[in-house]
PDB file of C-alpha atoms and ligand atoms in Angstrom:
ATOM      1  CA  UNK A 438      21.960  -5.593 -16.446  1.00  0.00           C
ATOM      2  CA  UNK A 439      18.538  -7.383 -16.289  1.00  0.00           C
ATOM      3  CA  UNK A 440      16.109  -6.355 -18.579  1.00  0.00           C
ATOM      4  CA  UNK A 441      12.872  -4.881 -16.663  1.00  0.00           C
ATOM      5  CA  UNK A 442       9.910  -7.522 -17.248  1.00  0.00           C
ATOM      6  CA  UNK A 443       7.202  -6.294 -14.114  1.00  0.00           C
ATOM      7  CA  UNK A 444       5.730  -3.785 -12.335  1.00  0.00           C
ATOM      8  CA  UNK A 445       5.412  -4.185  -8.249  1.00  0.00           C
ATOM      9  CA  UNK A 446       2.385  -2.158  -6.806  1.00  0.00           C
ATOM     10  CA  UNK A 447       2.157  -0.876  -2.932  1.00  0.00           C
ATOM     11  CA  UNK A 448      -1.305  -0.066  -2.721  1.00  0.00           C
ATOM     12  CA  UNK A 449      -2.576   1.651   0.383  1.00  0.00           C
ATOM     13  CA  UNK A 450      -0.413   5.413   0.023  1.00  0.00           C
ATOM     14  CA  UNK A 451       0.924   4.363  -3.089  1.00  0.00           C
ATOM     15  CA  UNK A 452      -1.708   3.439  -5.763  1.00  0.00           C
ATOM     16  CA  UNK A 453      -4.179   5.913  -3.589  1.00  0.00           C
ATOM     17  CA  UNK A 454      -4.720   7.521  -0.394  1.00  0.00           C
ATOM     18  CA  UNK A 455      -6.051   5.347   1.548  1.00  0.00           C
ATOM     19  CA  UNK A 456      -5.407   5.772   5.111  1.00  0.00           C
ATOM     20  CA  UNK A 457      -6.547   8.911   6.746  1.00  0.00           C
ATOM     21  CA  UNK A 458      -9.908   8.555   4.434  1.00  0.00           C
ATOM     22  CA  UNK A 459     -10.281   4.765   3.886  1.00  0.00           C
ATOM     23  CA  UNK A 460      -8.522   3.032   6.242  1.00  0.00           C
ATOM     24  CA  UNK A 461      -8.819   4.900   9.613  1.00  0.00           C
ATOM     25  CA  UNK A 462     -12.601   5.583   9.266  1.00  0.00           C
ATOM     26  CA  UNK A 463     -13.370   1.962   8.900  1.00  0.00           C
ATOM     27  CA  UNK A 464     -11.605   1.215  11.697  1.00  0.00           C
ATOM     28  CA  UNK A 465     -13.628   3.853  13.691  1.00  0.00           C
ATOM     29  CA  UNK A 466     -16.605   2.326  12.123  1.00  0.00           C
ATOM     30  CA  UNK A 467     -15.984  -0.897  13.378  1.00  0.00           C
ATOM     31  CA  UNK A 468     -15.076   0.159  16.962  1.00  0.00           C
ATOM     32  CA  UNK A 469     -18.646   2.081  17.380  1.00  0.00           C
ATOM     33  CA  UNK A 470     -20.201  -1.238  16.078  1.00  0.00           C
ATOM     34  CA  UNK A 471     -18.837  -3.123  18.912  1.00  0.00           C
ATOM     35  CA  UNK A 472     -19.302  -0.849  21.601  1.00  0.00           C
ATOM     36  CA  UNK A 473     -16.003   0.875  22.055  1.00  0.00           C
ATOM     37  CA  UNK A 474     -15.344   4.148  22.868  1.00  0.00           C
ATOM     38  CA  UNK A 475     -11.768   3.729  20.608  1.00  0.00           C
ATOM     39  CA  UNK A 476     -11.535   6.513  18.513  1.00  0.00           C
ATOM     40  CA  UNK A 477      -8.427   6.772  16.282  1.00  0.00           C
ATOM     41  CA  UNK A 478      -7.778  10.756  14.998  1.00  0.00           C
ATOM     42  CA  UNK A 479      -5.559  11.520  12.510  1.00  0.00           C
ATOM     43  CA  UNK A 480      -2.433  12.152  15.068  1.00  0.00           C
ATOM     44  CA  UNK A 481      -3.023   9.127  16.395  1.00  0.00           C
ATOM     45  CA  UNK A 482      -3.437   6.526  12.906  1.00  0.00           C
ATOM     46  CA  UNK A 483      -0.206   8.481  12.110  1.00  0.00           C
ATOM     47  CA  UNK A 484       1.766   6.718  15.321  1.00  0.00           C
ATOM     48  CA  UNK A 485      -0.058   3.370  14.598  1.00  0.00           C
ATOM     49  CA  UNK A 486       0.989   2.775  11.022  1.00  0.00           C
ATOM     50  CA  UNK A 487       4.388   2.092  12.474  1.00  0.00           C
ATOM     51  CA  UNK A 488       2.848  -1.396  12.105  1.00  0.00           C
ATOM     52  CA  UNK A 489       1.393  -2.429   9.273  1.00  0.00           C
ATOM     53  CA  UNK A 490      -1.872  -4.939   9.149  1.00  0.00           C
ATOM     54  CA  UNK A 491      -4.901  -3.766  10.747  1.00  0.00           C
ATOM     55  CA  UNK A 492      -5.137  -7.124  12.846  1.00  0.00           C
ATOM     56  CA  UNK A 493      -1.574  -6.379  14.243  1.00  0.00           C
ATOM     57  CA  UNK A 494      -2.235  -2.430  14.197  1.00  0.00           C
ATOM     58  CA  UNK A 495      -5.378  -3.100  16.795  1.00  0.00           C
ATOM     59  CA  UNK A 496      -3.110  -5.286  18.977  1.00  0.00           C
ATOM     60  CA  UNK A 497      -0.261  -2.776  18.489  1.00  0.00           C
ATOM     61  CA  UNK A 498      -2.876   0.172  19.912  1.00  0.00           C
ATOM     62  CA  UNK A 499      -3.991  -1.638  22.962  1.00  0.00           C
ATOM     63  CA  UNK A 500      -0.184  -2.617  24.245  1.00  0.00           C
ATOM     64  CA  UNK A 501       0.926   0.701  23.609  1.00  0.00           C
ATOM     65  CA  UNK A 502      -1.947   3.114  23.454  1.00  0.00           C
ATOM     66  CA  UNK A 503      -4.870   2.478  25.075  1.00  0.00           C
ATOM     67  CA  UNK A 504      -3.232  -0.362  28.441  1.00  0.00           C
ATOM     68  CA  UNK A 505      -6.058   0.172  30.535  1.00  0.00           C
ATOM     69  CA  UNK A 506      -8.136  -1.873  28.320  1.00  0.00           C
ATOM     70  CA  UNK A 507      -9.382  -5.137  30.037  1.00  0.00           C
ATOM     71  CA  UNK A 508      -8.138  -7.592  26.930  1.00  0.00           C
ATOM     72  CA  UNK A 509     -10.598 -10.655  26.588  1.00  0.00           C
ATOM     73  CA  UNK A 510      -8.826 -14.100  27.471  1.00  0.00           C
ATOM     74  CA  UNK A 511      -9.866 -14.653  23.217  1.00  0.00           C
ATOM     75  CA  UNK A 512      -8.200 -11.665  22.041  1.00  0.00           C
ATOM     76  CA  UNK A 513      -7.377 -12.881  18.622  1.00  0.00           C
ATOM     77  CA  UNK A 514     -10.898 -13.830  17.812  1.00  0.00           C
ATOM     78  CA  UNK A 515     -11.807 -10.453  19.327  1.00  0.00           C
ATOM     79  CA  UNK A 516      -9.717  -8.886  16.662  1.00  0.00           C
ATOM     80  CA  UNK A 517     -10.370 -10.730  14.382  1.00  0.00           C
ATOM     81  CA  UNK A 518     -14.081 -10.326  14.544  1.00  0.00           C
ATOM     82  CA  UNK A 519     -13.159  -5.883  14.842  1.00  0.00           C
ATOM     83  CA  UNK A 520     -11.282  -6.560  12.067  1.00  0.00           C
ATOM     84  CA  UNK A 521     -13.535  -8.522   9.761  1.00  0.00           C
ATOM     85  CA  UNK A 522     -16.110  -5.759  10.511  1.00  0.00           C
ATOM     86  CA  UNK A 523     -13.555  -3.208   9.353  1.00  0.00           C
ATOM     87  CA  UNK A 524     -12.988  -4.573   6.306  1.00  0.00           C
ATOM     88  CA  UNK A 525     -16.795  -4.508   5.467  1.00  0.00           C
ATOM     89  CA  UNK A 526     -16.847  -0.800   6.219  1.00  0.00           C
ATOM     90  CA  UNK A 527     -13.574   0.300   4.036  1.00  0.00           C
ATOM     91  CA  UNK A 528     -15.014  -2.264   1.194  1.00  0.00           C
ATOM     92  CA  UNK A 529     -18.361  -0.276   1.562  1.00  0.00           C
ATOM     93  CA  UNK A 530     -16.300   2.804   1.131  1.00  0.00           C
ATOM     94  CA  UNK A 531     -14.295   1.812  -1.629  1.00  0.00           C
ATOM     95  CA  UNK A 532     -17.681   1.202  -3.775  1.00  0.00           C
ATOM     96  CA  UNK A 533     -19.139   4.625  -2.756  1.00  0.00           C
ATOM     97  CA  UNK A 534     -16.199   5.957  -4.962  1.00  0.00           C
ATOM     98  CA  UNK A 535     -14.632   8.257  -2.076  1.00  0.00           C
ATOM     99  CA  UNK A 536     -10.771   7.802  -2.531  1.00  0.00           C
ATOM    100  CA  UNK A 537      -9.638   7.994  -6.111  1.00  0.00           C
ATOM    101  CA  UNK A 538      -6.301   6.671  -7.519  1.00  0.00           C
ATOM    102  CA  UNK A 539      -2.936   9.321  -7.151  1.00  0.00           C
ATOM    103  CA  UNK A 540      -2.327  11.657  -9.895  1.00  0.00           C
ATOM    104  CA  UNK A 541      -0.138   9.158 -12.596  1.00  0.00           C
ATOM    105  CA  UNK A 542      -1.264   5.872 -10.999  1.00  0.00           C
ATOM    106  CA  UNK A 543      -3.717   5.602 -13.805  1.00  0.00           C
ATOM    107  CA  UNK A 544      -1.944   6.429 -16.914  1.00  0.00           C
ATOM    108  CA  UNK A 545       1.097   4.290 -15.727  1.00  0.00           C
ATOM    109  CA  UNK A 546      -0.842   1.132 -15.565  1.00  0.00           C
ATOM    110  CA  UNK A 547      -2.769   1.967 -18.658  1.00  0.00           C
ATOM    111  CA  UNK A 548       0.903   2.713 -20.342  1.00  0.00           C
ATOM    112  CA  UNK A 549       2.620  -0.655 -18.956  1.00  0.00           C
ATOM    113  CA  UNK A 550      -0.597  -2.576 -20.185  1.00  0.00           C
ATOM    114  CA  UNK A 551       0.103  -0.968 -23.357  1.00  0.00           C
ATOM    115  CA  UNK A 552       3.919  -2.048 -23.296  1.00  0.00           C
ATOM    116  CA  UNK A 553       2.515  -5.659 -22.300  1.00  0.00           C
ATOM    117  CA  UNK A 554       4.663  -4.975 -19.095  1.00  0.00           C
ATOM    118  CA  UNK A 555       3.774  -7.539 -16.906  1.00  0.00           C
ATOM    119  CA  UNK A 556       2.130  -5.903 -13.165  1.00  0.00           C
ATOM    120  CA  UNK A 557       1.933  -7.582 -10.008  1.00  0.00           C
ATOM    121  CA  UNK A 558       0.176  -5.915  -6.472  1.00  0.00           C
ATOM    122  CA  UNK A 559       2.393  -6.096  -3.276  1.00  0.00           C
ATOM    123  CA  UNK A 560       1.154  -5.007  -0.097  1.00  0.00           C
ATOM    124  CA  UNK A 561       0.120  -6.052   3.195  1.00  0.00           C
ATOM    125  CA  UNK A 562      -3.669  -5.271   2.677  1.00  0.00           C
ATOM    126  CA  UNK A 563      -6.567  -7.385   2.925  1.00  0.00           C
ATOM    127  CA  UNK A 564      -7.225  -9.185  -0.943  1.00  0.00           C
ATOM    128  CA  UNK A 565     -11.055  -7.920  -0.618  1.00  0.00           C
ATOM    129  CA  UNK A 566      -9.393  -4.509  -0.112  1.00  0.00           C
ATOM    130  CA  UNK A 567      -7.327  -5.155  -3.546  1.00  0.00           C
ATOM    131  CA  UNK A 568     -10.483  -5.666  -5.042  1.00  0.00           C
ATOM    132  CA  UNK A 569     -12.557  -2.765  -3.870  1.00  0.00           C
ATOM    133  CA  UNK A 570     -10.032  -0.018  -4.765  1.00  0.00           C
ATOM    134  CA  UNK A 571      -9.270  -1.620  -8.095  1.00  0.00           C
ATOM    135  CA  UNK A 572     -12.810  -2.065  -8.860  1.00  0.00           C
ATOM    136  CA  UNK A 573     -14.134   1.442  -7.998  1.00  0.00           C
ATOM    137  CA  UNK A 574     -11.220   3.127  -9.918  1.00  0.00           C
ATOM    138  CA  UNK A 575     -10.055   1.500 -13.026  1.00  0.00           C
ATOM    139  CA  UNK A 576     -13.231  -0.576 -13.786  1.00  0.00           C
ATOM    140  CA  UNK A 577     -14.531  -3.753 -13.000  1.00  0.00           C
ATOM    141  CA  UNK A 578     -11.722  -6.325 -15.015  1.00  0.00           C
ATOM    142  CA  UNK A 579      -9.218  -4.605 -13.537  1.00  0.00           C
ATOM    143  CA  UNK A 580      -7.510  -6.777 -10.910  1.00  0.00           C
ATOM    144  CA  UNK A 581      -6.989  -9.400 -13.844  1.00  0.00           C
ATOM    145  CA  UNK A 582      -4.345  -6.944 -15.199  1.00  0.00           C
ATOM    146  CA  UNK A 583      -2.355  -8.325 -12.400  1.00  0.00           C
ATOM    147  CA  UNK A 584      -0.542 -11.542 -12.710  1.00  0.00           C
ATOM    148  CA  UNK A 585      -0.284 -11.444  -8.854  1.00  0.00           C
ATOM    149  CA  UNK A 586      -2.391  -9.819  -5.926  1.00  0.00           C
ATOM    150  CA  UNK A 587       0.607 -10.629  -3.076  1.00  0.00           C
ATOM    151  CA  UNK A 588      -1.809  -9.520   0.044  1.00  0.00           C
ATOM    152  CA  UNK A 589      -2.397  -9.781   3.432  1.00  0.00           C
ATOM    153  CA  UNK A 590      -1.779 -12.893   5.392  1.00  0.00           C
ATOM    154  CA  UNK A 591      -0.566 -14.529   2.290  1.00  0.00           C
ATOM    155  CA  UNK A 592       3.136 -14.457   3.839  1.00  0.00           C
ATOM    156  CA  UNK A 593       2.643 -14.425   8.080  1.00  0.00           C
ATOM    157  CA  UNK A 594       5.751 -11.830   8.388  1.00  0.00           C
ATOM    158  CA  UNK A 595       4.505  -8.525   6.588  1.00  0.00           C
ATOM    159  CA  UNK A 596       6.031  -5.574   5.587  1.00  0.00           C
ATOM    160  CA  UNK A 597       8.647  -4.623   6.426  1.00  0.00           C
ATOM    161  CA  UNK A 598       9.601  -7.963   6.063  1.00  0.00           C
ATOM    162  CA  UNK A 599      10.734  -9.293   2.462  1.00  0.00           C
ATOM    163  CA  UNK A 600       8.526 -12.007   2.660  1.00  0.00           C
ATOM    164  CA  UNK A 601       5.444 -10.487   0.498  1.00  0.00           C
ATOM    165  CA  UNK A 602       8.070  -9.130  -1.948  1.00  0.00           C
ATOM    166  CA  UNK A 603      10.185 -12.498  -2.112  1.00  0.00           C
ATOM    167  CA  UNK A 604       6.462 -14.173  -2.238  1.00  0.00           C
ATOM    168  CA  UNK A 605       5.297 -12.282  -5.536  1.00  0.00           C
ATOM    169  CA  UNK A 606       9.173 -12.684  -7.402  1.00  0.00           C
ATOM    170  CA  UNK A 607       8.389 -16.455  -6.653  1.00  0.00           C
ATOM    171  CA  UNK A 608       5.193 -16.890  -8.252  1.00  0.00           C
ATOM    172  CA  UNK A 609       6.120 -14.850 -11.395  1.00  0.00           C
ATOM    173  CA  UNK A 610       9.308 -16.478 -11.544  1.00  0.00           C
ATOM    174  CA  UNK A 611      11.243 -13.687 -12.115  1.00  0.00           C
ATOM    175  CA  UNK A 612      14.561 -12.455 -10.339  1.00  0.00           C
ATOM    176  CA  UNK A 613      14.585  -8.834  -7.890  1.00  0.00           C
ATOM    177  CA  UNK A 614      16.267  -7.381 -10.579  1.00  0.00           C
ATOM    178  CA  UNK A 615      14.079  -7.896 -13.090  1.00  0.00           C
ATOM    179  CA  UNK A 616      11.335  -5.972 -11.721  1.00  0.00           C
ATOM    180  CA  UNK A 617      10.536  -2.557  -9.823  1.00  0.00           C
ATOM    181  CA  UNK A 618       8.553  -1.627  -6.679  1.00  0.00           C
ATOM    182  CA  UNK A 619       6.362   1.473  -6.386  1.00  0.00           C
ATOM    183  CA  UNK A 620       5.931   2.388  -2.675  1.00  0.00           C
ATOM    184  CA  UNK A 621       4.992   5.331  -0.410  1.00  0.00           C
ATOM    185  CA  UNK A 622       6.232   4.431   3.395  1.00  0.00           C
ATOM    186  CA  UNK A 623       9.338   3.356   5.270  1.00  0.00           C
ATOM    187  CA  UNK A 624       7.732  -0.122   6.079  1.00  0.00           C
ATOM    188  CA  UNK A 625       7.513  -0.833   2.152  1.00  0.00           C
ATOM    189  CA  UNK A 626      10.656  -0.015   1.198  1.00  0.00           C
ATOM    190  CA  UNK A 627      12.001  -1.766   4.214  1.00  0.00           C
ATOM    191  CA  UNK A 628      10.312  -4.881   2.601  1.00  0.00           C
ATOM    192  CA  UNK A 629      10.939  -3.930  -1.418  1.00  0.00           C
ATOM    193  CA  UNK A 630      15.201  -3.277  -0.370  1.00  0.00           C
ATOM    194  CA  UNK A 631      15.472  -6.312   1.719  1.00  0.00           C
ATOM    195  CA  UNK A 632      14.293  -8.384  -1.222  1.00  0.00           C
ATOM    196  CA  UNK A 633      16.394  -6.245  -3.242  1.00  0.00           C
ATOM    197  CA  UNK A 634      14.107  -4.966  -5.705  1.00  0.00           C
ATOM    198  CA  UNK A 635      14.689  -1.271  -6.924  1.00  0.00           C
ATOM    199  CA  UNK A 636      12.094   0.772  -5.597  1.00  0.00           C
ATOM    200  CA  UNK A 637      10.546   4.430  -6.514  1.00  0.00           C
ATOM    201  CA  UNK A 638       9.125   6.206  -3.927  1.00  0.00           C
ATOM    202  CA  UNK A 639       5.745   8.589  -4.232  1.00  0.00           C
ATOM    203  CA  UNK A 640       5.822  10.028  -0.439  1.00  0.00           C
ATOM    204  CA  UNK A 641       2.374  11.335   1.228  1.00  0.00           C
ATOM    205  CA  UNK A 642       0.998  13.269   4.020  1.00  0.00           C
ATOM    206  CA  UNK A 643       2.056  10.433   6.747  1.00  0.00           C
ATOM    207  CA  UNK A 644       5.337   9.576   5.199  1.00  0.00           C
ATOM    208  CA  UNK A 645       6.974  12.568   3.693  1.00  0.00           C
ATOM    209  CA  UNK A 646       9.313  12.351   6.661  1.00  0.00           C
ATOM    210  CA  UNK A 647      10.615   8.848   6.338  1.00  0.00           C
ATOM    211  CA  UNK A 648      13.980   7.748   5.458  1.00  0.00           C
ATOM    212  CA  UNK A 649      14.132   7.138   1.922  1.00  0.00           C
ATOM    213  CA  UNK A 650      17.542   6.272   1.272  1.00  0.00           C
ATOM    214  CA  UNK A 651      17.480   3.207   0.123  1.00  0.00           C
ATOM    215  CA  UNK A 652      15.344   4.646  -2.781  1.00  0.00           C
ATOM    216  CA  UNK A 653      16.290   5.131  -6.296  1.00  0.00           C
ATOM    217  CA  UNK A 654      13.483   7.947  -6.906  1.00  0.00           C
ATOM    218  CA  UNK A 655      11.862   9.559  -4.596  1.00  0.00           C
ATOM    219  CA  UNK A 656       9.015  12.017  -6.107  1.00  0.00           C
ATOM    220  CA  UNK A 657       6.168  14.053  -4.416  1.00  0.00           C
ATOM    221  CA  UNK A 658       3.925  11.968  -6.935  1.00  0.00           C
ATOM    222  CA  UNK A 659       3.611  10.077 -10.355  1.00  0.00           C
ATOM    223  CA  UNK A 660       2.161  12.676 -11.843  1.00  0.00           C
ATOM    224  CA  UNK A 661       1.275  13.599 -15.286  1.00  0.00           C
ATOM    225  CA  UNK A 662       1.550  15.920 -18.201  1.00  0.00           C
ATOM    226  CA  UNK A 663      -0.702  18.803 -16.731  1.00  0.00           C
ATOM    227  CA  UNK A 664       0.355  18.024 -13.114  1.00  0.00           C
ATOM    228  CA  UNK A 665       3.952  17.590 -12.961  1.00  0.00           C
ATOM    229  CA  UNK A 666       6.326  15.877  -9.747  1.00  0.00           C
ATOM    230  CA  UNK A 667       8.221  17.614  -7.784  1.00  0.00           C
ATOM    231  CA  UNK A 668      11.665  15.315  -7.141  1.00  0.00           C
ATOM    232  CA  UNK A 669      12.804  14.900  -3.209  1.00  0.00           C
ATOM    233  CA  UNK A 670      15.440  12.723  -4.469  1.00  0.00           C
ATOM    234  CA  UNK A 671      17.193  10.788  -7.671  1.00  0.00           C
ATOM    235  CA  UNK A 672      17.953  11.455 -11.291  1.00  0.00           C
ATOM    236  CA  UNK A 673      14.770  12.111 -13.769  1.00  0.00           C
ATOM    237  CA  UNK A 674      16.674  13.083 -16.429  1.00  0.00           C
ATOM    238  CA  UNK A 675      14.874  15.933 -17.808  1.00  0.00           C
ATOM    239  CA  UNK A 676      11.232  14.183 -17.270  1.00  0.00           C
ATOM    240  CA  UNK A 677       8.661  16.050 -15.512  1.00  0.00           C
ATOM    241  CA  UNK A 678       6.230  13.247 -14.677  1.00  0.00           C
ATOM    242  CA  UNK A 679       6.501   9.829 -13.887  1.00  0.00           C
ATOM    243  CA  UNK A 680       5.890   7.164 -17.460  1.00  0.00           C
ATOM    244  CA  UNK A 681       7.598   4.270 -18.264  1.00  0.00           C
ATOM    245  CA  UNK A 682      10.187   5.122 -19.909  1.00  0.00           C
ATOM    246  CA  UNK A 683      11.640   7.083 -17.139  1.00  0.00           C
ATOM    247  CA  UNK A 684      10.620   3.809 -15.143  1.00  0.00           C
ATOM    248  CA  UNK A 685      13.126   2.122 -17.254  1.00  0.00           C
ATOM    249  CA  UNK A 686      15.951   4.922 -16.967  1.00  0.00           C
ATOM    250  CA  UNK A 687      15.477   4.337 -12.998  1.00  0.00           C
ATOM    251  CA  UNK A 688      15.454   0.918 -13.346  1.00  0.00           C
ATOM    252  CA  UNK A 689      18.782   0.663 -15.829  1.00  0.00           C
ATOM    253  CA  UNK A 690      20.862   3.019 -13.677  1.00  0.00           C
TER     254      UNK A 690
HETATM  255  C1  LIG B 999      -0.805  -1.028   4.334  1.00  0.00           C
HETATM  256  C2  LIG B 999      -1.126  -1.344   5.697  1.00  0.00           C
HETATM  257  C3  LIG B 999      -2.384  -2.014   5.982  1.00  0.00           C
HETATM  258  C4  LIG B 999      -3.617  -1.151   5.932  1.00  0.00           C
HETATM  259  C5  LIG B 999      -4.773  -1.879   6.562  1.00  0.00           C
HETATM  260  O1  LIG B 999       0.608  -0.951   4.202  1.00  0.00           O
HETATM  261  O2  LIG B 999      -0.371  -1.080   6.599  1.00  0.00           O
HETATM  262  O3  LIG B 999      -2.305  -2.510   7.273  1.00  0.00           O
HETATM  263  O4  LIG B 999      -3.404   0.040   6.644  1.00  0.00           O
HETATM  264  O5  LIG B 999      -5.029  -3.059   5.926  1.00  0.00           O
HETATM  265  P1  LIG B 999       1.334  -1.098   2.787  1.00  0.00           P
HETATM  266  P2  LIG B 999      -5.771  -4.289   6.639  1.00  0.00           P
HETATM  267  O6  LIG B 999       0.860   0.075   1.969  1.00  0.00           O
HETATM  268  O7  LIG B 999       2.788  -0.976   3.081  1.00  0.00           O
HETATM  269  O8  LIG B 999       0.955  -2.425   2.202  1.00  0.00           O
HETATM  270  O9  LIG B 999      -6.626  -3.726   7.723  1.00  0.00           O
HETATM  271  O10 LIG B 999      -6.563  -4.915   5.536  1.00  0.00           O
HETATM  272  O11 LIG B 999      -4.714  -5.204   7.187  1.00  0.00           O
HETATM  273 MG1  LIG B1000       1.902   1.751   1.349  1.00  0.00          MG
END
């Protein structure tokens, strides 16, 4: 059995929740700005993060939910331009503090920095939205606790393609089994068990209903001492939140 060397970070649902609050209102945001009478509700955002990257998201909304749209003959420069304004507005957001990490998130890290566990970020975001959350919540060196911020276009095939996953294992030239994924949606674990990298699941609001079973864990949340998790699936032997040792009982069985 390999000996666990890194932690893998999702961040948007995972590390904090970032969607219905971060996410979707920048998008909004950015819509108004441009003139469009778009306006994605909660319901809605739900159905679109079937695909993941807010440039492919926007494309995925106007072939499926909003046809009548008269697409301009430049339509990736269109959305890229929507898109580049949404980042400004969720960046904006991040620094007013809104959306704080998930219960656990932070005394995980601040545990595996302890251990000298090495920690890498894998997710499909936007590297300026890396930044921003990781900025506004655990201070302003933070990022450079991570050997590798795997985001974005980085890899053209996102999640749930391996390719981010297979991306990050490759620059810290370690093997799957030698690390451990930490995701919240179908789409990431899609991506973390296709590159074959055990993964724990902490569900939320939009993906409590997913199919977790290729999961080794699946909890309600990290959690911590005062503020327990509530298991959905998997064998916590006895723990009643989520620290690294019972990181490295998941990852060992
Ligand atoms: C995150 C995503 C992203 C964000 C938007 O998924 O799906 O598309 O919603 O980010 P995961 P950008 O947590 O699996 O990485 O707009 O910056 O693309
Ligand atoms: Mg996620």
């Amino acid at each position: 059995m390999a000996t666990l060397q890194a932690l893998l970070f999702d961040v948007d649902g995972t590390l904090a929740d970032t969607e219905r609050d971060g996410h979707r209102p920048a998008f909004n945001m950015a819509f108004e700005e441009a003139g469009l009478d778009w306006n994605w509700d909660e319901a809605l955002y739900g159905k679109l993060l079937e695909v993941t990257g807010g440039k492919e998201r926007i494309k995925f909304y106007l072939n499926e939910f909003n046809t009548s749209f008269n697409k301009p003959d430049n339509l990736d420069e269109f959305v890229k331009g929507l898109h580049a304004a949404k980042t400004r507005f969720y960046t904006q957001l991040m620094a007013e503090g809104k959306i704080p990490l998930r219960p656990g998130v932070e005394n995980l890290i601040n545990e595996a920095r302890q251990a000298n566990m090495r920690m890498a970020v894998v997710t499909t975001t936007t590297p300026q939205n890396v930044t921003a959350l990781l900025e506004n919540t655990l201070g302003s060196d933070s990022e450079s606790w991570f050997e590798v911020i795997a985001a974005g276009d980085i890899v053209p095939a996102k999640k749930p393609a391996p390719d981010i996953y297979d991306w990050a294992l490759e620059q810290m030239d370690l093997k799957p089994e030698e690390a451990i994924a930490f995701e919240d949606s179908s789409n990431g674990i899609k991506s973390s068990a296709a590159a074959n990298v055990k993964t724990i699941i902490t569900i939320n609001e939009y993906t409590k209903d997913d199919d977790f079973s290729a999961a080794d864990l699946v909890l309600d949340q990290m959690g911590d001492e005062s503020n327990g998790f509530k298991v959905l699936s998997g064998n916590v032997d006895g723990h009643s939140f989520l620290n690294l040792e019972l990181v490295h009982k998941v990852h060992a069985a």
